[in-house]
PDB file of C-alpha atoms and ligand atoms in Angstrom:
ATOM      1  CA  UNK A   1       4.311 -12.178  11.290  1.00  0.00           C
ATOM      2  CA  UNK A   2       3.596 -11.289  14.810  1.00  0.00           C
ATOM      3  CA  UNK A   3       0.279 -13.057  16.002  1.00  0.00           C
ATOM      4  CA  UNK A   4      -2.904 -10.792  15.661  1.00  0.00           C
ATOM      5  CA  UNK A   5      -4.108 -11.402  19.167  1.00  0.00           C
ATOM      6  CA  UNK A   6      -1.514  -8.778  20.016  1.00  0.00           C
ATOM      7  CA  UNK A   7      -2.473  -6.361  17.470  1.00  0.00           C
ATOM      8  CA  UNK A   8      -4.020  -3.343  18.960  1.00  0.00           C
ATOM      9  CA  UNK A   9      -7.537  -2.525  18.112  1.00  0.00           C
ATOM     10  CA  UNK A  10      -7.195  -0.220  15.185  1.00  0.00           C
ATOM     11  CA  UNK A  11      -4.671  -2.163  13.778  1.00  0.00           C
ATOM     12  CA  UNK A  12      -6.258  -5.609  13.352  1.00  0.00           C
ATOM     13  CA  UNK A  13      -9.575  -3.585  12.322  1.00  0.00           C
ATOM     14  CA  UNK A  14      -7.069  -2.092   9.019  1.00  0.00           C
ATOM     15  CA  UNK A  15      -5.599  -5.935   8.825  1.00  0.00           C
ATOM     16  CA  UNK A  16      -9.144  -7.120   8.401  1.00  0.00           C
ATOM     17  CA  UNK A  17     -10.245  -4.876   6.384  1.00  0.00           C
ATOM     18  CA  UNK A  18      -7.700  -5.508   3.503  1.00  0.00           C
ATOM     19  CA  UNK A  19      -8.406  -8.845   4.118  1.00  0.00           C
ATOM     20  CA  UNK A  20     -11.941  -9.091   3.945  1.00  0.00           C
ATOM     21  CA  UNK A  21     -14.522  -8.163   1.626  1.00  0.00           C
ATOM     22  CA  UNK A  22     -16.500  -5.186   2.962  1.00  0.00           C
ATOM     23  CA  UNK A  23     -18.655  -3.913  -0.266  1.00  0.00           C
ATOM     24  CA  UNK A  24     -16.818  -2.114  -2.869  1.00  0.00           C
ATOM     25  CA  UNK A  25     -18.031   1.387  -2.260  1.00  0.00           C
ATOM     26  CA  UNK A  26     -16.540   4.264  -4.696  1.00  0.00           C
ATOM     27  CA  UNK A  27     -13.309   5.822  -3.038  1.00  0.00           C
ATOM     28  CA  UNK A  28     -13.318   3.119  -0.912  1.00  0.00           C
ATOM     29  CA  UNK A  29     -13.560   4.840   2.938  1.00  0.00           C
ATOM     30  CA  UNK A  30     -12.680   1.725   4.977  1.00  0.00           C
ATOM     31  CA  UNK A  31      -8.883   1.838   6.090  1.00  0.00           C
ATOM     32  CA  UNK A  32      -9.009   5.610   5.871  1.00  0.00           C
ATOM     33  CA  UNK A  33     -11.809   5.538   8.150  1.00  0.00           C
ATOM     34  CA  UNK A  34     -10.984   3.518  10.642  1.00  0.00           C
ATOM     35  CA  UNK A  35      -7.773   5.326  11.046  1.00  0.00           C
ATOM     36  CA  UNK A  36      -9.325   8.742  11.538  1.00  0.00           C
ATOM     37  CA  UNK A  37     -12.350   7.714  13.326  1.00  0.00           C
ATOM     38  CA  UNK A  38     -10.662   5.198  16.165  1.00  0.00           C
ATOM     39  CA  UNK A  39      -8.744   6.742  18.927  1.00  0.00           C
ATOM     40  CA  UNK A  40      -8.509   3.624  20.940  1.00  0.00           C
ATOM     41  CA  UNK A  41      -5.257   3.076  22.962  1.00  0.00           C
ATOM     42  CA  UNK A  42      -2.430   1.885  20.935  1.00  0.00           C
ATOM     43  CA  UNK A  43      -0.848  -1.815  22.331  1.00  0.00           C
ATOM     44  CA  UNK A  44       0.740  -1.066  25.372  1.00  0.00           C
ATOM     45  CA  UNK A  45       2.733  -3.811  25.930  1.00  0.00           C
ATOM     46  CA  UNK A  46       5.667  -1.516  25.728  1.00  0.00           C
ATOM     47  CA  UNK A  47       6.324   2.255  25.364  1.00  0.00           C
ATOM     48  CA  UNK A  48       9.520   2.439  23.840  1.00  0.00           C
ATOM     49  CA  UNK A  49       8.507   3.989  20.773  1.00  0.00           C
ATOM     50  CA  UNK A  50       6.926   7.024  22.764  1.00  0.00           C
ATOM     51  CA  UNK A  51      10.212   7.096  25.170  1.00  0.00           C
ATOM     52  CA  UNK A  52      11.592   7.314  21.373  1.00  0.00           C
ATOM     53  CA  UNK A  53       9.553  10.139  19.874  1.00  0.00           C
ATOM     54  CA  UNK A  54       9.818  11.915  23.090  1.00  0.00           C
ATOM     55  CA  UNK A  55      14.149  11.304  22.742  1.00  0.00           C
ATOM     56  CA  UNK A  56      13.345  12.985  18.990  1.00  0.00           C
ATOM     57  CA  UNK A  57      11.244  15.844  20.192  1.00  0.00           C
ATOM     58  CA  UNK A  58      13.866  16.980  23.232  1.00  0.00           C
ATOM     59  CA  UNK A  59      16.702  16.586  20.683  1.00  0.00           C
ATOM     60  CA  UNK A  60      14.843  18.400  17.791  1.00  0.00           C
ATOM     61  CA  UNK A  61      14.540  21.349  20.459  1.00  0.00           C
ATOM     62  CA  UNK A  62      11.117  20.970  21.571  1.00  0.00           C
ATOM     63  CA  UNK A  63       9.809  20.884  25.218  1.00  0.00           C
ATOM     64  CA  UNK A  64       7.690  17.071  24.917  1.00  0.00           C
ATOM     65  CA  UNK A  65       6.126  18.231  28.012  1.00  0.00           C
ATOM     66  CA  UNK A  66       4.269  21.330  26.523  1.00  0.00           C
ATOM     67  CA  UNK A  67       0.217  21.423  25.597  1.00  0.00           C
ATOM     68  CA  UNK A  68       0.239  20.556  21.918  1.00  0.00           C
ATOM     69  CA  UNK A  69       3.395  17.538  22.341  1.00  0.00           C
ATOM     70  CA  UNK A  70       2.135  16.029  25.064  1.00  0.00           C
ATOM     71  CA  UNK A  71      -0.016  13.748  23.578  1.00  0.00           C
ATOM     72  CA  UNK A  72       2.403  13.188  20.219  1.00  0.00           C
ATOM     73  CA  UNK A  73       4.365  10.194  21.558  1.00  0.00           C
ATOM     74  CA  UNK A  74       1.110   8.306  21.745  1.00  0.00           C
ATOM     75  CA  UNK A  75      -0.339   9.520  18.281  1.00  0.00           C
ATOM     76  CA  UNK A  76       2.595   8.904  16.784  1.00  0.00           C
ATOM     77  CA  UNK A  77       2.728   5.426  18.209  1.00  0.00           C
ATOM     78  CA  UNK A  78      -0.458   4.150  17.026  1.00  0.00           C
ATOM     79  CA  UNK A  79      -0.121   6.392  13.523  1.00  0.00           C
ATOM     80  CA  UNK A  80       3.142   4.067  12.648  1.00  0.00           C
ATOM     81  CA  UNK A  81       0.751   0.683  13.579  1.00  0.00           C
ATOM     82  CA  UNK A  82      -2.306   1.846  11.492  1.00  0.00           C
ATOM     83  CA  UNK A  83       0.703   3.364   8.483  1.00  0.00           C
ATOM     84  CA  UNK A  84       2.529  -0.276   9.091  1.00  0.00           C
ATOM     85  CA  UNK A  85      -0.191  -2.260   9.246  1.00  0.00           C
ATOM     86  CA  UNK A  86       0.168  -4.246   5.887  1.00  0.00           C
ATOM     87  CA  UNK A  87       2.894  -6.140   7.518  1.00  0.00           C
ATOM     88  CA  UNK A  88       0.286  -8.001   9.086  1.00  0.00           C
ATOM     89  CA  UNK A  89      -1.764  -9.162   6.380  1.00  0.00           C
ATOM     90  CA  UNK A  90      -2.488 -12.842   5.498  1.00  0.00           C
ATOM     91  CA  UNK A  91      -2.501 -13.139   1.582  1.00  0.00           C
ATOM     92  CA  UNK A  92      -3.713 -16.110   1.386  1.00  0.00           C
ATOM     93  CA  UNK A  93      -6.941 -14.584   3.674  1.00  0.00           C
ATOM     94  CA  UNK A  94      -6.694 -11.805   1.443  1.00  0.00           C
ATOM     95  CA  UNK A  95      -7.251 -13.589  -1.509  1.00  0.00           C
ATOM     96  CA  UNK A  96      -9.515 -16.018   0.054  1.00  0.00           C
ATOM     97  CA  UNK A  97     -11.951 -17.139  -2.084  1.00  0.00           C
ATOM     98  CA  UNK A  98     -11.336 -14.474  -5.011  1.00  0.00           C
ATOM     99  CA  UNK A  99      -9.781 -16.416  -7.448  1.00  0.00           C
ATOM    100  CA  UNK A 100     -11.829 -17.466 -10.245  1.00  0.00           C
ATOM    101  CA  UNK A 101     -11.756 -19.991 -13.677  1.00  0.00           C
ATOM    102  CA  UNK A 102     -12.020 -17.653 -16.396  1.00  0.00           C
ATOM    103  CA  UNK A 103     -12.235 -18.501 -20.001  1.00  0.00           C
ATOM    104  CA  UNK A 104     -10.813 -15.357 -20.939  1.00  0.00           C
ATOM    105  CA  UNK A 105      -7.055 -13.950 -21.654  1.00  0.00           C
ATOM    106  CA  UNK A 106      -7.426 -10.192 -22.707  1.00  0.00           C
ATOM    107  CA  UNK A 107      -5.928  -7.934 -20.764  1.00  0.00           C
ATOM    108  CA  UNK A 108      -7.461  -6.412 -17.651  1.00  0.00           C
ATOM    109  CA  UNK A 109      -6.146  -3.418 -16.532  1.00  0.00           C
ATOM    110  CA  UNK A 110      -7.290  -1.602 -12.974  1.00  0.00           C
ATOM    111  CA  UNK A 111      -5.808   1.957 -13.095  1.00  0.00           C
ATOM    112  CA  UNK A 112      -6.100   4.772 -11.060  1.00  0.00           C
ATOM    113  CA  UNK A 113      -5.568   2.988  -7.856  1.00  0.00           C
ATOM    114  CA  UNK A 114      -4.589   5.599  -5.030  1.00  0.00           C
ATOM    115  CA  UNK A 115      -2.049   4.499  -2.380  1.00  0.00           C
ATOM    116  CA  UNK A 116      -0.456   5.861   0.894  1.00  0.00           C
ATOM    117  CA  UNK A 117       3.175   4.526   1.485  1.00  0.00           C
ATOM    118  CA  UNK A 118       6.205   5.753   4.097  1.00  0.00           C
ATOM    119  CA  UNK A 119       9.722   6.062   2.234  1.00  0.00           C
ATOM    120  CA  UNK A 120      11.633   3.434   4.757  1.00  0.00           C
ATOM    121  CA  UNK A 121      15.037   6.335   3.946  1.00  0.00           C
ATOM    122  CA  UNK A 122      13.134   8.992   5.904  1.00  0.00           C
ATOM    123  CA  UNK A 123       9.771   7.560   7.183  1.00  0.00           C
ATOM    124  CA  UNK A 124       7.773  10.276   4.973  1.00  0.00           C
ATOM    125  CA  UNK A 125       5.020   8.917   2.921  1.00  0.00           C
ATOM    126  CA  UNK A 126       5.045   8.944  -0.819  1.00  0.00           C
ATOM    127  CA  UNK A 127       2.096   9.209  -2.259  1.00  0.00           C
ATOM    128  CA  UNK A 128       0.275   8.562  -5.398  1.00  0.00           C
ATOM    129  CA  UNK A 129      -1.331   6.325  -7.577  1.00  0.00           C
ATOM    130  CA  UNK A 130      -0.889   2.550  -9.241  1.00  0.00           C
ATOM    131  CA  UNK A 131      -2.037   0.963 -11.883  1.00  0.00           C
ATOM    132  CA  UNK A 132      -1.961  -2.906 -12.601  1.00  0.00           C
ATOM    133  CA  UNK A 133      -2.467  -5.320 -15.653  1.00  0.00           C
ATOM    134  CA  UNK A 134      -2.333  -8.778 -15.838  1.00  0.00           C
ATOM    135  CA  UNK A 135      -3.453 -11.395 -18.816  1.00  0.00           C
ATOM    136  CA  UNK A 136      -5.265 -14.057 -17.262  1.00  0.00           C
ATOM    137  CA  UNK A 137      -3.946 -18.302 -18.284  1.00  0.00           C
ATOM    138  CA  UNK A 138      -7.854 -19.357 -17.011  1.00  0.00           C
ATOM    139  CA  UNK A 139      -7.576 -17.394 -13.858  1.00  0.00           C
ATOM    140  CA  UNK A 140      -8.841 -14.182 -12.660  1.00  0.00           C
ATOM    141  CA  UNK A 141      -8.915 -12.067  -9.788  1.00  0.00           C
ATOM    142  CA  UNK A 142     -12.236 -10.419  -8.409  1.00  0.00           C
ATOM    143  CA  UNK A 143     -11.511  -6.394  -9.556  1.00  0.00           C
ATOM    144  CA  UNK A 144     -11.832  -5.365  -5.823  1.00  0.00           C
ATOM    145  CA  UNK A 145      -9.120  -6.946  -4.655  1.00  0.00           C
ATOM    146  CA  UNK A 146      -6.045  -5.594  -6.752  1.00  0.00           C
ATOM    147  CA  UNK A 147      -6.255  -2.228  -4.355  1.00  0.00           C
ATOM    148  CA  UNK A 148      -5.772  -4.588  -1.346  1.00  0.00           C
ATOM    149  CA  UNK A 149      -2.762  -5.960  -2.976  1.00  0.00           C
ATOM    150  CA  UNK A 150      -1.571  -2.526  -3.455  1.00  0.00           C
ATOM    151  CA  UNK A 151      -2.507  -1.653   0.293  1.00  0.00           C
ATOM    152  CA  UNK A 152      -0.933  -4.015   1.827  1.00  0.00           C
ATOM    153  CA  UNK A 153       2.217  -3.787  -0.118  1.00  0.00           C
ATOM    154  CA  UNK A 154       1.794   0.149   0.312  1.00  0.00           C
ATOM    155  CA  UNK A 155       1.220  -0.215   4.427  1.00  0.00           C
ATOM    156  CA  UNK A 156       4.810  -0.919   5.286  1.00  0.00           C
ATOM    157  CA  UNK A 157       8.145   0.927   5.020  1.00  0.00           C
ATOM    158  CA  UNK A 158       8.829   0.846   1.212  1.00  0.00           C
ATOM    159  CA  UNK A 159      10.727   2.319  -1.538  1.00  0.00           C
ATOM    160  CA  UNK A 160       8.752   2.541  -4.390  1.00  0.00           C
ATOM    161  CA  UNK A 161      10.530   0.419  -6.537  1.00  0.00           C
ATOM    162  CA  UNK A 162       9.951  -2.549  -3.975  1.00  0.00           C
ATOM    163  CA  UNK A 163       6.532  -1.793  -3.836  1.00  0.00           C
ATOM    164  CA  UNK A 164       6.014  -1.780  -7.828  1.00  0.00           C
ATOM    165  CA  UNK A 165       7.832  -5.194  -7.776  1.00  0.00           C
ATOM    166  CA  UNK A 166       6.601  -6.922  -4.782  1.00  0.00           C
ATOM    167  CA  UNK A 167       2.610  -5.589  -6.634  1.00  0.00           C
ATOM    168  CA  UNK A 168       3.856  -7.467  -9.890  1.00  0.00           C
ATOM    169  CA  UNK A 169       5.199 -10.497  -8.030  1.00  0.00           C
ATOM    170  CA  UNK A 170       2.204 -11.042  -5.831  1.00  0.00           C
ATOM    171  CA  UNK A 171      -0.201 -11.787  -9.112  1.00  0.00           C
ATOM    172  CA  UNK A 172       2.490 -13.456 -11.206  1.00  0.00           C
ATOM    173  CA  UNK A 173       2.707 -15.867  -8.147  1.00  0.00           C
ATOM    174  CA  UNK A 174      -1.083 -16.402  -7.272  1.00  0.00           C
ATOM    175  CA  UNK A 175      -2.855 -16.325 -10.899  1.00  0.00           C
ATOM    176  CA  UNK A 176       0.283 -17.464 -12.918  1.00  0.00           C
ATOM    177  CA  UNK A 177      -1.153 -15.304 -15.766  1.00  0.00           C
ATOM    178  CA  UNK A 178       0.660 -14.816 -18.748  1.00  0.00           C
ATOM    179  CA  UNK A 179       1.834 -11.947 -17.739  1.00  0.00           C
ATOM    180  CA  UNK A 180       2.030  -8.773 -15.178  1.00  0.00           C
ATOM    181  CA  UNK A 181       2.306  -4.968 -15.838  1.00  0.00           C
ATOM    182  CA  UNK A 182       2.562  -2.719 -12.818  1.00  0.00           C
ATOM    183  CA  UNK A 183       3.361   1.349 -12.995  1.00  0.00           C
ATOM    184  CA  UNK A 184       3.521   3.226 -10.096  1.00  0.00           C
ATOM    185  CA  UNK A 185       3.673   6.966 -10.010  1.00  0.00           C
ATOM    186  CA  UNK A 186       3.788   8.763  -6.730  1.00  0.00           C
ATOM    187  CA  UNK A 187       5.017  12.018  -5.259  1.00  0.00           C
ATOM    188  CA  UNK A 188       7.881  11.690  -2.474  1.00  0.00           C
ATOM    189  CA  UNK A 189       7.527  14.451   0.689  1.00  0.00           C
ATOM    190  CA  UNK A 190      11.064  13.400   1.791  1.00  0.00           C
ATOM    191  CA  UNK A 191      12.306  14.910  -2.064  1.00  0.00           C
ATOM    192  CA  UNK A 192       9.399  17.571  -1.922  1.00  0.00           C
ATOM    193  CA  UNK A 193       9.585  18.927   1.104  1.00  0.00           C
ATOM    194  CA  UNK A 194      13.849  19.251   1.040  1.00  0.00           C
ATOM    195  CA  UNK A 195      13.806  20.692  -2.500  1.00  0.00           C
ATOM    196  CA  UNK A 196      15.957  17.717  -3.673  1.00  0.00           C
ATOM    197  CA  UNK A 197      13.484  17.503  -6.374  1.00  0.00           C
ATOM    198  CA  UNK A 198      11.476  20.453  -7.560  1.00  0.00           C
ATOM    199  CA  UNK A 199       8.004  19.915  -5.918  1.00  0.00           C
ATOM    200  CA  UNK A 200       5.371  18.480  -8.165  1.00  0.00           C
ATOM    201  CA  UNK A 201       8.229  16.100  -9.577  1.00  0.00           C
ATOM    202  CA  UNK A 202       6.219  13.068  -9.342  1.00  0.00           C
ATOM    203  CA  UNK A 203       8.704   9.452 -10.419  1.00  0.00           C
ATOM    204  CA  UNK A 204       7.358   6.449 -12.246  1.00  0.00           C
ATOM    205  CA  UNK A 205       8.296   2.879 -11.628  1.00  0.00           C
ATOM    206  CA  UNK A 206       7.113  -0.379 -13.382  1.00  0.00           C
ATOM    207  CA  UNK A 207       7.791  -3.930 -13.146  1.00  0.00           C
ATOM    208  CA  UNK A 208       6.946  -5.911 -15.915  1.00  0.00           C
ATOM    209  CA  UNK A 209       6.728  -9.720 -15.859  1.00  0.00           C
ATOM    210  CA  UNK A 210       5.739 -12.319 -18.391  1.00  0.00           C
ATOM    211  CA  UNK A 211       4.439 -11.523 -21.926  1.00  0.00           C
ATOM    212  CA  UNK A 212       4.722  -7.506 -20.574  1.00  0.00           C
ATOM    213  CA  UNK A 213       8.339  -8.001 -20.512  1.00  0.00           C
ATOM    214  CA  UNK A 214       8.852  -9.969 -23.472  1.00  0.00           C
ATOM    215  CA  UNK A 215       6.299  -9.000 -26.080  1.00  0.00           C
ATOM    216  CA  UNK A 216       6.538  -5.238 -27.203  1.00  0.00           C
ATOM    217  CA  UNK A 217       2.846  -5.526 -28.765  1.00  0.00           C
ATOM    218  CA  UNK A 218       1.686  -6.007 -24.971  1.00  0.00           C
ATOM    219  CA  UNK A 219       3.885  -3.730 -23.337  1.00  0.00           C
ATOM    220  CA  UNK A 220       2.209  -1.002 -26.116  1.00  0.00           C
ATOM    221  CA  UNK A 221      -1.239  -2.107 -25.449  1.00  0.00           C
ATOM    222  CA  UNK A 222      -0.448  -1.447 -21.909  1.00  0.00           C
ATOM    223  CA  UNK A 223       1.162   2.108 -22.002  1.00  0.00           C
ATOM    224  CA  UNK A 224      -1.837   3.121 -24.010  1.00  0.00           C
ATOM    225  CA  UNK A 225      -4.338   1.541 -21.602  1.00  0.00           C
ATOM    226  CA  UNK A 226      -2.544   4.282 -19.339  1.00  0.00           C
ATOM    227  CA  UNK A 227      -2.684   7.289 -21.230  1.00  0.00           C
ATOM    228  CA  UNK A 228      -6.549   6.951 -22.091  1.00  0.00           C
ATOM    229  CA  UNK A 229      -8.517   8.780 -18.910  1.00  0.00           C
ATOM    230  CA  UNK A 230     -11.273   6.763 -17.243  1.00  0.00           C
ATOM    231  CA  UNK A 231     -14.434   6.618 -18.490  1.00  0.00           C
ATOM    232  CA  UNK A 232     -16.427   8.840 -15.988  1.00  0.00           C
ATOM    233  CA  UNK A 233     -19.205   6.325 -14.322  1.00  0.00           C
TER     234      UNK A 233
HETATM  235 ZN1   ZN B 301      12.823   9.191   1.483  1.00  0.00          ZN
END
């Protein structure tokens, strides 16, 4: 992990921001905000991935020197640092602190969670939405930080599978629950947009771990959490 220090601004702001607790509004506007509202420079210790895009853009066909391009090699330099930025985030700092004694092992499901990834085939995002279970051994995990986990698993260059498994792994390894349920369903532009797949094809992974994997009745219990829409608040 490269040291923060060097992290341009925007960057470390995203890093912290998984990390950190920074009250749990609704649709939670933090990351997303900072990316669209910041258009500090990008590090500029070097500038060979805008001699890079620019390479891309002559050999694509494109003048990099016109109105509308000229400025592309930058955006698209700090656009891969804020899309990439989960690479720098400390779990441990992440989970700081949120780890609680519970008397309690029912499930606990958090569904619905959206995420923004890039496909590391084709460096297109994939898109969509995660949901993850776990049932607690006398240790839970405050609610708020489950979309971190999927943020900063989702803010690198992923395939989804990865991503599903690395979610799973992350709370099997830090709550040693009895068990771990993660589905991921998410919508691929590199498929989409090349009419590999017809568009609105969305694919499902899970990763199951623990008494998900080896006890049907919880597997069931689950799946069904899944199907049932969200209560409206
Ligand atoms: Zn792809």
């Amino acid at each position: 992990m490269p040291d923060r220090i060097h992290l341009p601004d925007p960057v470390r702001h995203i890093v912290e921001e998984i990390e950190s607790e920074i009250g749990d509004e609704p649709g939670g506007h933090g990351p997303r905000a900072a990316i669209e509202g910041h258009h500090g420079a990008a590090d500029r210790s070097n500038d060979r991935v805008e001699t890079a895009v620019r390479e891309i853009l002559t050999e694509i066909g494109e003048d990099p020197d016109r109105q509308g391009l000229i400025g592309t090699p930058d955006r698209v330099h700090r656009m891969y640092a804020e899309l990439t930025a989960g690479y720098h985030v400390d779990p441990d700092r992440l989970v700081n602190g949120a780890v609680f004694d519970v008397d309690y092992s029912e499930m606990v499901v958090v569904k619905d969670i959206p995420f923004y990834s890039l496909c590391e085939h084709h460096l297109l995002p994939f898109f969509g939405s995660a949901a993850v279970a776990y049932i607690p051994k006398g240790r839970v995990i405050g609610l708020s930080k489950i979309p971190r986990i999927v943020e900063m698993y989702g803010r690198r260059l992923q395939v989804q599978e990865r991503l599903t498994q690395q979610v799973a792994a992350f709370l099997m390894d830090r709550l040693e629950p009895q068990g771990v349920g993660v589905v991921v369903e998410a919508t691929h532009l590199c498929a989409v947009m090349r009419g590999i797949r017809k568009p609105g094809t969305v694919m499902t992974t899970s990763a199951v771990l623990g008494l998900f994997r080896t006890r049907d009745r919880t597997r069931a219990e689950f799946f069904a959490h899944l199907e049932r829409p969200a209560p409206r608040a």
